[in-house]
PDB file of C-alpha atoms in Angstrom:
ATOM      1  CA  MET A   1     132.392  94.641  76.963  1.00 31.00           C
ATOM      2  CA  GLU A   2     129.699  97.099  76.039  1.00 47.00           C
ATOM      3  CA  ASN A   3     128.053  96.782  72.066  1.00 44.00           C
ATOM      4  CA  HIS A   4     125.130  99.364  71.383  1.00 46.00           C
ATOM      5  CA  SER A   5     124.682  98.418  67.063  1.00 42.00           C
ATOM      6  CA  ALA A   6     121.444  99.365  65.891  1.00 44.00           C
ATOM      7  CA  GLU A   7     119.852  97.864  63.784  1.00 46.00           C
ATOM      8  CA  ASN A   8     119.058 100.502  61.419  1.00 52.00           C
ATOM      9  CA  GLY A   9     122.230 102.372  62.532  1.00 74.00           C
ATOM     10  CA  LYS A  10     120.930 104.810  64.632  1.00 90.00           C
ATOM     11  CA  GLN A  11     120.711 104.941  68.225  1.00 95.00           C
ATOM     12  CA  TYR A  12     117.815 106.940  69.751  1.00 98.00           C
ATOM     13  CA  ALA A  13     118.373 107.928  74.161  1.00 98.00           C
ATOM     14  CA  LEU A  14     115.346 110.023  75.719  1.00 98.00           C
ATOM     15  CA  ILE A  15     116.076 112.417  78.817  1.00 98.00           C
ATOM     16  CA  THR A  16     113.966 114.112  80.230  1.00 98.00           C
ATOM     17  CA  GLY A  17     114.928 117.391  82.984  1.00 97.00           C
ATOM     18  CA  ALA A  18     117.487 117.554  79.715  1.00 97.00           C
ATOM     19  CA  SER A  19     118.088 121.311  79.536  1.00 96.00           C
ATOM     20  CA  GLN A  20     120.802 121.616  82.867  1.00 93.00           C
ATOM     21  CA  GLY A  21     122.688 120.779  85.434  1.00 94.00           C
ATOM     22  CA  LEU A  22     122.839 116.364  85.343  1.00 96.00           C
ATOM     23  CA  GLY A  23     120.002 116.363  82.079  1.00 97.00           C
ATOM     24  CA  LYS A  24     122.617 118.033  80.464  1.00 97.00           C
ATOM     25  CA  ALA A  25     125.398 116.343  81.108  1.00 97.00           C
ATOM     26  CA  PHE A  26     123.641 113.574  80.812  1.00 98.00           C
ATOM     27  CA  ALA A  27     122.556 114.636  76.893  1.00 98.00           C
ATOM     28  CA  LEU A  28     126.527 115.406  76.223  1.00 98.00           C
ATOM     29  CA  GLU A  29     127.512 111.699  77.621  1.00 98.00           C
ATOM     30  CA  LEU A  30     125.474 109.649  75.244  1.00 98.00           C
ATOM     31  CA  ALA A  31     125.857 112.407  72.489  1.00 98.00           C
ATOM     32  CA  LYS A  32     129.929 111.794  72.616  1.00 97.00           C
ATOM     33  CA  ARG A  33     128.635 107.966  72.630  1.00 97.00           C
ATOM     34  CA  LYS A  34     127.481 108.463  69.178  1.00 96.00           C
ATOM     35  CA  PHE A  35     123.765 108.296  70.447  1.00 98.00           C
ATOM     36  CA  HIS A  36     120.998 110.543  69.518  1.00 98.00           C
ATOM     37  CA  LEU A  37     118.712 112.614  71.639  1.00 98.00           C
ATOM     38  CA  ILE A  38     115.268 113.205  72.055  1.00 98.00           C
ATOM     39  CA  LEU A  39     115.837 116.213  74.845  1.00 98.00           C
ATOM     40  CA  VAL A  40     112.672 116.737  77.053  1.00 98.00           C
ATOM     41  CA  SER A  41     112.119 119.837  79.653  1.00 97.00           C
ATOM     42  CA  LEU A  42     109.622 122.299  80.062  1.00 96.00           C
ATOM     43  CA  PRO A  43     109.282 124.831  77.831  1.00 96.00           C
ATOM     44  CA  ASN A  44     111.846 128.371  77.695  1.00 94.00           C
ATOM     45  CA  GLU A  45     114.236 126.299  79.956  1.00 94.00           C
ATOM     46  CA  GLY A  46     117.560 126.793  77.233  1.00 94.00           C
ATOM     47  CA  LEU A  47     116.547 123.695  75.779  1.00 97.00           C
ATOM     48  CA  PRO A  48     118.065 124.371  72.368  1.00 96.00           C
ATOM     49  CA  PHE A  49     121.274 125.364  73.517  1.00 97.00           C
ATOM     50  CA  VAL A  50     122.229 122.059  74.576  1.00 97.00           C
ATOM     51  CA  ALA A  51     120.582 120.839  71.587  1.00 98.00           C
ATOM     52  CA  ASN A  52     123.051 122.861  69.943  1.00 97.00           C
ATOM     53  CA  GLN A  53     125.468 121.499  71.865  1.00 97.00           C
ATOM     54  CA  VAL A  54     124.496 117.673  70.909  1.00 98.00           C
ATOM     55  CA  SER A  55     124.542 119.017  67.423  1.00 97.00           C
ATOM     56  CA  GLU A  56     128.186 119.917  67.536  1.00 97.00           C
ATOM     57  CA  LEU A  57     128.866 116.500  68.741  1.00 97.00           C
ATOM     58  CA  GLY A  58     127.543 115.728  64.963  1.00 97.00           C
ATOM     59  CA  GLN A  59     123.915 113.922  66.921  1.00 97.00           C
ATOM     60  CA  GLU A  60     120.801 114.094  65.776  1.00 97.00           C
ATOM     61  CA  ALA A  61     118.739 115.993  68.888  1.00 98.00           C
ATOM     62  CA  HIS A  62     114.865 116.632  68.406  1.00 98.00           C
ATOM     63  CA  VAL A  63     113.343 119.156  71.524  1.00 98.00           C
ATOM     64  CA  PHE A  64     110.719 118.722  73.128  1.00 98.00           C
ATOM     65  CA  GLU A  65     109.413 120.928  75.255  1.00 98.00           C
ATOM     66  CA  THR A  66     106.816 120.365  77.937  1.00 98.00           C
ATOM     67  CA  ASP A  67     105.136 118.764  81.550  1.00 98.00           C
ATOM     68  CA  LEU A  68     105.432 115.834  82.508  1.00 98.00           C
ATOM     69  CA  THR A  69     103.583 116.351  85.495  1.00 97.00           C
ATOM     70  CA  GLN A  70     100.838 116.538  83.580  1.00 97.00           C
ATOM     71  CA  LYS A  71      99.263 113.273  82.300  1.00 97.00           C
ATOM     72  CA  GLU A  72      98.635 114.110  78.762  1.00 98.00           C
ATOM     73  CA  ASN A  73     101.630 115.271  78.103  1.00 98.00           C
ATOM     74  CA  ILE A  74     103.452 111.796  78.727  1.00 98.00           C
ATOM     75  CA  VAL A  75     101.084 110.026  76.617  1.00 98.00           C
ATOM     76  CA  ALA A  76     101.663 112.440  74.168  1.00 98.00           C
ATOM     77  CA  LEU A  77     105.667 112.741  74.343  1.00 98.00           C
ATOM     78  CA  ALA A  78     104.965 108.792  74.613  1.00 98.00           C
ATOM     79  CA  ASN A  79     103.454 108.530  71.374  1.00 98.00           C
ATOM     80  CA  TRP A  80     105.193 111.153  69.416  1.00 98.00           C
ATOM     81  CA  VAL A  81     108.504 109.323  70.399  1.00 98.00           C
ATOM     82  CA  ASN A  82     106.942 105.223  69.895  1.00 98.00           C
ATOM     83  CA  ALA A  83     105.854 107.050  66.255  1.00 97.00           C
ATOM     84  CA  HIS A  84     109.083 108.585  64.519  1.00 96.00           C
ATOM     85  CA  PHE A  85     112.215 107.082  66.854  1.00 97.00           C
ATOM     86  CA  PRO A  86     113.593 103.619  67.882  1.00 97.00           C
ATOM     87  CA  LEU A  87     114.258 103.942  71.778  1.00 98.00           C
ATOM     88  CA  TYR A  88     117.321 102.572  73.287  1.00 98.00           C
ATOM     89  CA  VAL A  89     117.893 104.201  76.525  1.00 98.00           C
ATOM     90  CA  LEU A  90     115.028 106.060  78.773  1.00 98.00           C
ATOM     91  CA  ILE A  91     116.538 108.238  81.230  1.00 98.00           C
ATOM     92  CA  ASN A  92     114.296 109.240  83.719  1.00 98.00           C
ATOM     93  CA  ASN A  93     116.073 112.517  85.092  1.00 97.00           C
ATOM     94  CA  ALA A  94     113.179 115.035  85.731  1.00 96.00           C
ATOM     95  CA  GLY A  95     112.413 115.559  89.649  1.00 94.00           C
ATOM     96  CA  CYS A  96     111.841 118.143  91.735  1.00 93.00           C
ATOM     97  CA  GLY A  97     111.948 119.130  95.805  1.00 90.00           C
ATOM     98  CA  GLY A  98     112.952 121.594  98.067  1.00 87.00           C
ATOM     99  CA  THR A  99     113.593 121.710 102.128  1.00 88.00           C
ATOM    100  CA  GLN A 100     110.592 123.589 103.625  1.00 91.00           C
ATOM    101  CA  SER A 101     108.952 122.827 106.557  1.00 91.00           C
ATOM    102  CA  PHE A 102     105.611 120.152 105.968  1.00 94.00           C
ATOM    103  CA  GLN A 103     102.868 122.621 107.169  1.00 94.00           C
ATOM    104  CA  ASP A 104     104.524 125.758 105.125  1.00 94.00           C
ATOM    105  CA  VAL A 105     104.472 124.701 101.408  1.00 94.00           C
ATOM    106  CA  SER A 106     101.567 124.851  99.454  1.00 96.00           C
ATOM    107  CA  ILE A 107      99.830 122.020  97.916  1.00 97.00           C
ATOM    108  CA  ASP A 108     101.212 122.697  94.539  1.00 96.00           C
ATOM    109  CA  TYR A 109     104.058 122.627  96.088  1.00 96.00           C
ATOM    110  CA  LEU A 110     103.593 118.985  97.393  1.00 96.00           C
ATOM    111  CA  ASP A 111     101.591 118.252  94.667  1.00 97.00           C
ATOM    112  CA  ARG A 112     104.456 118.291  91.987  1.00 97.00           C
ATOM    113  CA  ILE A 113     107.261 116.609  94.431  1.00 97.00           C
ATOM    114  CA  ILE A 114     104.967 114.162  93.180  1.00 97.00           C
ATOM    115  CA  GLN A 115     103.583 114.303  90.088  1.00 97.00           C
ATOM    116  CA  LEU A 116     106.849 114.735  88.685  1.00 97.00           C
ATOM    117  CA  ASN A 117     109.305 111.792  91.189  1.00 97.00           C
ATOM    118  CA  ILE A 118     106.761 110.014  90.981  1.00 98.00           C
ATOM    119  CA  ARG A 119     103.646 109.355  88.342  1.00 98.00           C
ATOM    120  CA  ALA A 120     106.055 110.876  85.583  1.00 98.00           C
ATOM    121  CA  THR A 121     108.798 108.061  86.443  1.00 98.00           C
ATOM    122  CA  SER A 122     106.100 105.309  86.219  1.00 98.00           C
ATOM    123  CA  LEU A 123     104.143 106.034  83.346  1.00 98.00           C
ATOM    124  CA  LEU A 124     106.131 107.334  80.624  1.00 98.00           C
ATOM    125  CA  THR A 125     108.669 104.146  81.886  1.00 98.00           C
ATOM    126  CA  HIS A 126     105.507 102.581  80.860  1.00 98.00           C
ATOM    127  CA  GLN A 127     104.370 103.623  77.521  1.00 98.00           C
ATOM    128  CA  LEU A 128     107.791 103.813  76.035  1.00 98.00           C
ATOM    129  CA  LEU A 129     108.635  99.952  76.818  1.00 98.00           C
ATOM    130  CA  SER A 130     106.842  98.660  74.000  1.00 97.00           C
ATOM    131  CA  ASN A 131     109.320 100.666  71.910  1.00 98.00           C
ATOM    132  CA  LEU A 132     112.491  99.728  74.070  1.00 98.00           C
ATOM    133  CA  ILE A 133     111.238  96.118  74.106  1.00 97.00           C
ATOM    134  CA  LYS A 134     111.791  95.836  70.412  1.00 96.00           C
ATOM    135  CA  ARG A 135     115.349  96.080  70.586  1.00 96.00           C
ATOM    136  CA  ASN A 136     118.146  93.974  70.809  1.00 95.00           C
ATOM    137  CA  GLN A 137     119.413  95.281  73.854  1.00 96.00           C
ATOM    138  CA  ALA A 138     117.768  98.470  75.595  1.00 98.00           C
ATOM    139  CA  PHE A 139     118.050  99.631  78.974  1.00 98.00           C
ATOM    140  CA  VAL A 140     116.616 102.611  81.417  1.00 98.00           C
ATOM    141  CA  LEU A 141     117.770 104.669  84.003  1.00 98.00           C
ATOM    142  CA  ASN A 142     115.711 106.014  86.712  1.00 98.00           C
ATOM    143  CA  VAL A 143     117.976 108.743  88.898  1.00 97.00           C
ATOM    144  CA  GLY A 144     116.900 108.740  92.779  1.00 95.00           C
ATOM    145  CA  SER A 145     118.618 110.104  95.113  1.00 92.00           C
ATOM    146  CA  VAL A 146     120.752 109.688  98.232  1.00 88.00           C
ATOM    147  CA  ALA A 147     117.515 110.525  99.987  1.00 88.00           C
ATOM    148  CA  ALA A 148     115.652 107.809  99.208  1.00 90.00           C
ATOM    149  CA  TYR A 149     117.801 105.480 101.673  1.00 88.00           C
ATOM    150  CA  SER A 150     116.159 107.580 105.003  1.00 87.00           C
ATOM    151  CA  PRO A 151     113.249 110.149 106.283  1.00 88.00           C
ATOM    152  CA  ILE A 152     114.673 112.645 106.683  1.00 89.00           C
ATOM    153  CA  GLY A 153     112.317 116.057 108.112  1.00 90.00           C
ATOM    154  CA  TYR A 154     111.961 119.472 106.400  1.00 89.00           C
ATOM    155  CA  LYS A 155     111.956 117.135 103.016  1.00 91.00           C
ATOM    156  CA  THR A 156     109.921 114.261 103.739  1.00 93.00           C
ATOM    157  CA  VAL A 157     108.012 113.946 100.714  1.00 96.00           C
ATOM    158  CA  TYR A 158     110.689 113.951  98.652  1.00 96.00           C
ATOM    159  CA  PRO A 159     112.968 111.572 100.096  1.00 94.00           C
ATOM    160  CA  ALA A 160     109.890 109.240 100.028  1.00 96.00           C
ATOM    161  CA  SER A 161     109.028 109.884  96.418  1.00 97.00           C
ATOM    162  CA  LYS A 162     112.940 108.912  95.466  1.00 97.00           C
ATOM    163  CA  ALA A 163     112.945 105.621  97.960  1.00 96.00           C
ATOM    164  CA  PHE A 164     109.414 105.716  95.087  1.00 98.00           C
ATOM    165  CA  VAL A 165     112.220 105.049  92.492  1.00 98.00           C
ATOM    166  CA  HIS A 166     114.257 103.216  93.849  1.00 97.00           C
ATOM    167  CA  ASN A 167     112.218 100.264  94.735  1.00 97.00           C
ATOM    168  CA  PHE A 168     110.101 100.418  91.274  1.00 98.00           C
ATOM    169  CA  THR A 169     113.344 100.259  89.598  1.00 98.00           C
ATOM    170  CA  ARG A 170     114.881  97.292  91.485  1.00 98.00           C
ATOM    171  CA  GLY A 171     111.445  95.678  91.519  1.00 98.00           C
ATOM    172  CA  LEU A 172     111.850  95.723  87.031  1.00 98.00           C
ATOM    173  CA  TYR A 173     115.156  94.792  87.147  1.00 98.00           C
ATOM    174  CA  GLN A 174     113.705  91.779  88.939  1.00 98.00           C
ATOM    175  CA  GLU A 175     111.158  91.338  86.538  1.00 98.00           C
ATOM    176  CA  PHE A 176     112.494  91.798  83.125  1.00 98.00           C
ATOM    177  CA  ALA A 177     115.232  89.764  84.513  1.00 96.00           C
ATOM    178  CA  GLY A 178     116.521  87.881  81.026  1.00 90.00           C
ATOM    179  CA  SER A 179     114.875  90.378  79.104  1.00 96.00           C
ATOM    180  CA  ASN A 180     116.812  92.350  76.749  1.00 97.00           C
ATOM    181  CA  VAL A 181     115.558  95.433  78.565  1.00 98.00           C
ATOM    182  CA  PHE A 182     117.688  96.639  81.705  1.00 98.00           C
ATOM    183  CA  PHE A 183     116.627  98.675  83.988  1.00 98.00           C
ATOM    184  CA  SER A 184     118.482 100.426  86.386  1.00 98.00           C
ATOM    185  CA  VAL A 185     119.024 103.324  89.549  1.00 98.00           C
ATOM    186  CA  VAL A 186     121.872 105.701  90.429  1.00 96.00           C
ATOM    187  CA  ASN A 187     121.451 107.632  93.423  1.00 92.00           C
ATOM    188  CA  PRO A 188     123.253 110.697  93.496  1.00 91.00           C
ATOM    189  CA  GLY A 189     124.777 112.254  96.873  1.00 83.00           C
ATOM    190  CA  PRO A 190     124.117 116.705  96.000  1.00 78.00           C
ATOM    191  CA  MET A 191     125.783 117.819  93.142  1.00 74.00           C
ATOM    192  CA  MET A 192     127.252 121.033  92.987  1.00 66.00           C
ATOM    193  CA  THR A 193     125.393 122.670  90.489  1.00 61.00           C
ATOM    194  CA  ASN A 194     125.594 126.368  90.897  1.00 53.00           C
ATOM    195  CA  ALA A 195     126.276 128.875  93.387  1.00 51.00           C
ATOM    196  CA  ASP A 196     122.571 127.873  95.294  1.00 56.00           C
ATOM    197  CA  SER A 197     123.126 124.567  95.265  1.00 56.00           C
ATOM    198  CA  SER A 198     127.052 125.432  97.332  1.00 53.00           C
ATOM    199  CA  ALA A 199     125.066 127.469  99.212  1.00 56.00           C
ATOM    200  CA  ARG A 200     122.914 125.148 101.106  1.00 57.00           C
ATOM    201  CA  LEU A 201     125.386 122.449 100.376  1.00 57.00           C
ATOM    202  CA  GLN A 202     127.743 124.065 103.439  1.00 53.00           C
ATOM    203  CA  LYS A 203     124.532 125.130 105.735  1.00 56.00           C
ATOM    204  CA  GLN A 204     124.046 121.571 106.357  1.00 53.00           C
ATOM    205  CA  GLY A 205     127.899 120.150 107.178  1.00 53.00           C
ATOM    206  CA  LEU A 206     130.286 118.074 106.176  1.00 52.00           C
ATOM    207  CA  PHE A 207     128.417 115.230 105.872  1.00 52.00           C
ATOM    208  CA  ALA A 208     126.349 116.972 102.784  1.00 54.00           C
ATOM    209  CA  SER A 209     129.394 118.120 101.408  1.00 56.00           C
ATOM    210  CA  MET A 210     131.324 115.478 101.312  1.00 55.00           C
ATOM    211  CA  GLY A 211     132.613 113.011  97.796  1.00 57.00           C
ATOM    212  CA  LEU A 212     131.287 116.094  95.901  1.00 74.00           C
ATOM    213  CA  LEU A 213     131.201 115.527  92.133  1.00 83.00           C
ATOM    214  CA  PRO A 214     129.871 117.130  89.530  1.00 88.00           C
ATOM    215  CA  PRO A 215     127.664 117.007  87.312  1.00 94.00           C
ATOM    216  CA  GLU A 216     129.696 115.729  84.164  1.00 95.00           C
ATOM    217  CA  ARG A 217     131.168 113.127  86.372  1.00 93.00           C
ATOM    218  CA  VAL A 218     127.996 111.899  87.488  1.00 94.00           C
ATOM    219  CA  ALA A 219     126.652 111.172  84.255  1.00 97.00           C
ATOM    220  CA  GLU A 220     130.138 109.833  82.905  1.00 97.00           C
ATOM    221  CA  ILE A 221     129.903 106.910  85.858  1.00 96.00           C
ATOM    222  CA  ALA A 222     126.510 106.071  85.789  1.00 97.00           C
ATOM    223  CA  ILE A 223     126.629 105.786  81.777  1.00 98.00           C
ATOM    224  CA  ARG A 224     129.725 103.642  82.145  1.00 97.00           C
ATOM    225  CA  GLN A 225     128.091 101.354  85.026  1.00 97.00           C
ATOM    226  CA  LEU A 226     124.552 100.908  82.998  1.00 98.00           C
ATOM    227  CA  PHE A 227     126.241  99.536  80.199  1.00 98.00           C
ATOM    228  CA  ARG A 228     128.329  97.041  81.880  1.00 97.00           C
ATOM    229  CA  ARG A 229     124.650  96.350  83.286  1.00 97.00           C
ATOM    230  CA  ASP A 230     125.084  97.554  86.864  1.00 97.00           C
ATOM    231  CA  THR A 231     121.637  97.612  88.425  1.00 97.00           C
ATOM    232  CA  LEU A 232     122.513  99.946  91.546  1.00 95.00           C
ATOM    233  CA  ILE A 233     125.408 102.646  90.970  1.00 94.00           C
ATOM    234  CA  MET A 234     127.391 103.880  93.618  1.00 89.00           C
ATOM    235  CA  LEU A 235     129.608 107.012  92.215  1.00 85.00           C
ATOM    236  CA  ASN A 236     132.537 106.914  94.663  1.00 72.00           C
ATOM    237  CA  TRP A 237     133.118 105.764  98.232  1.00 66.00           C
ATOM    238  CA  ALA A 238     131.321 108.531  99.690  1.00 68.00           C
ATOM    239  CA  ASN A 239     128.457 107.894  98.164  1.00 70.00           C
ATOM    240  CA  LYS A 240     129.002 104.285  99.274  1.00 73.00           C
ATOM    241  CA  LEU A 241     129.866 105.130 102.387  1.00 77.00           C
ATOM    242  CA  THR A 242     126.231 107.334 102.457  1.00 74.00           C
ATOM    243  CA  TRP A 243     124.536 103.479 101.376  1.00 72.00           C
ATOM    244  CA  MET A 244     126.220 101.574 104.492  1.00 75.00           C
ATOM    245  CA  VAL A 245     125.399 104.402 106.885  1.00 74.00           C
ATOM    246  CA  MET A 246     121.930 104.500 105.792  1.00 74.00           C
ATOM    247  CA  LYS A 247     121.537 100.757 105.754  1.00 74.00           C
ATOM    248  CA  PHE A 248     122.751 100.181 109.165  1.00 76.00           C
ATOM    249  CA  LEU A 249     122.359 103.263 111.128  1.00 82.00           C
ATOM    250  CA  PRO A 250     119.836 102.779 113.109  1.00 83.00           C
ATOM    251  CA  VAL A 251     116.767 105.172 112.274  1.00 81.00           C
ATOM    252  CA  TYR A 252     116.236 106.881 115.760  1.00 79.00           C
ATOM    253  CA  ILE A 253     120.018 107.310 115.468  1.00 78.00           C
ATOM    254  CA  ARG A 254     119.304 108.903 111.305  1.00 78.00           C
ATOM    255  CA  LEU A 255     116.892 110.711 111.062  1.00 79.00           C
ATOM    256  CA  PRO A 256     117.551 114.016 114.072  1.00 81.00           C
ATOM    257  CA  LEU A 257     121.261 113.778 112.975  1.00 79.00           C
ATOM    258  CA  LEU A 258     119.767 114.365 109.195  1.00 78.00           C
ATOM    259  CA  THR A 259     117.161 116.024 110.105  1.00 81.00           C
ATOM    260  CA  ASN A 260     118.846 118.680 111.775  1.00 83.00           C
ATOM    261  CA  ALA A 261     121.709 118.992 109.376  1.00 78.00           C
ATOM    262  CA  ILE A 262     118.537 119.999 107.141  1.00 80.00           C
ATOM    263  CA  LYS A 263     117.044 121.799 109.114  1.00 81.00           C
ATOM    264  CA  LYS A 264     120.019 124.559 108.887  1.00 76.00           C
ATOM    265  CA  GLU A 265     119.499 124.819 104.614  1.00 71.00           C
ATOM    266  CA  ILE A 266     116.686 127.056 106.057  1.00 69.00           C
ATOM    267  CA  ASN A 267     117.988 128.536 109.120  1.00 60.00           C
ATOM    268  CA  ARG A 268     115.772 126.951 111.626  1.00 45.00           C
ATOM    269  CA  THR A 269     116.914 126.585 115.837  1.00 39.00           C
TER     270      THR A 269
END
């Protein structure tokens, strides 16, 4: 049974990448569950609009606009949260990726994926842990990807970064087993968030587009399973099937299949 009673009557959840897509869906789902929100995103990404939607649901919405690829910004965010809010839920959702030839991308493109997907997730979790561990029960949800289950050409650094998120979370789950802080990872497949993502998925073929879920449904399932203390969250049959294929199909078969599918996205032949 879910029980999230707070010592002081208020429960705060922090979500990174909260201005759109899955992050926004997480925010609204938690607001419906009577959590107050700390919303984090890049400046000028529409975060106040999400805050207004949270307020309309009767919950507090605190906005912190910053670039989490910079270590000093992560520390500043954590210091602010630790000084002002009793944190019960942390959702490390902010992330980035893309599909390009490794030799064609800029060094800044590669560095941003590494800094946001790996360093920001690790450092923010570390800096907020002292806050979370003070609660009767607290939850950390890290957002990975089905890409975590296999290397993929033309994405290269992105699946490697998501494999880090997966293993990082699983390690923390074991390290803190029996404590009051519970760690979980969800590895969504592709989501139809906008016209651009729809077009890219159609180019990749059936395997990429099967079992698609809207962000709102992903958030609903992930939050429900998080509070049920499910440490590796599977979203639907397609998510489970993808995990099975990635786990048991030999890499020498899996790797060229995935790479050829992704290659279509950048119109290479």
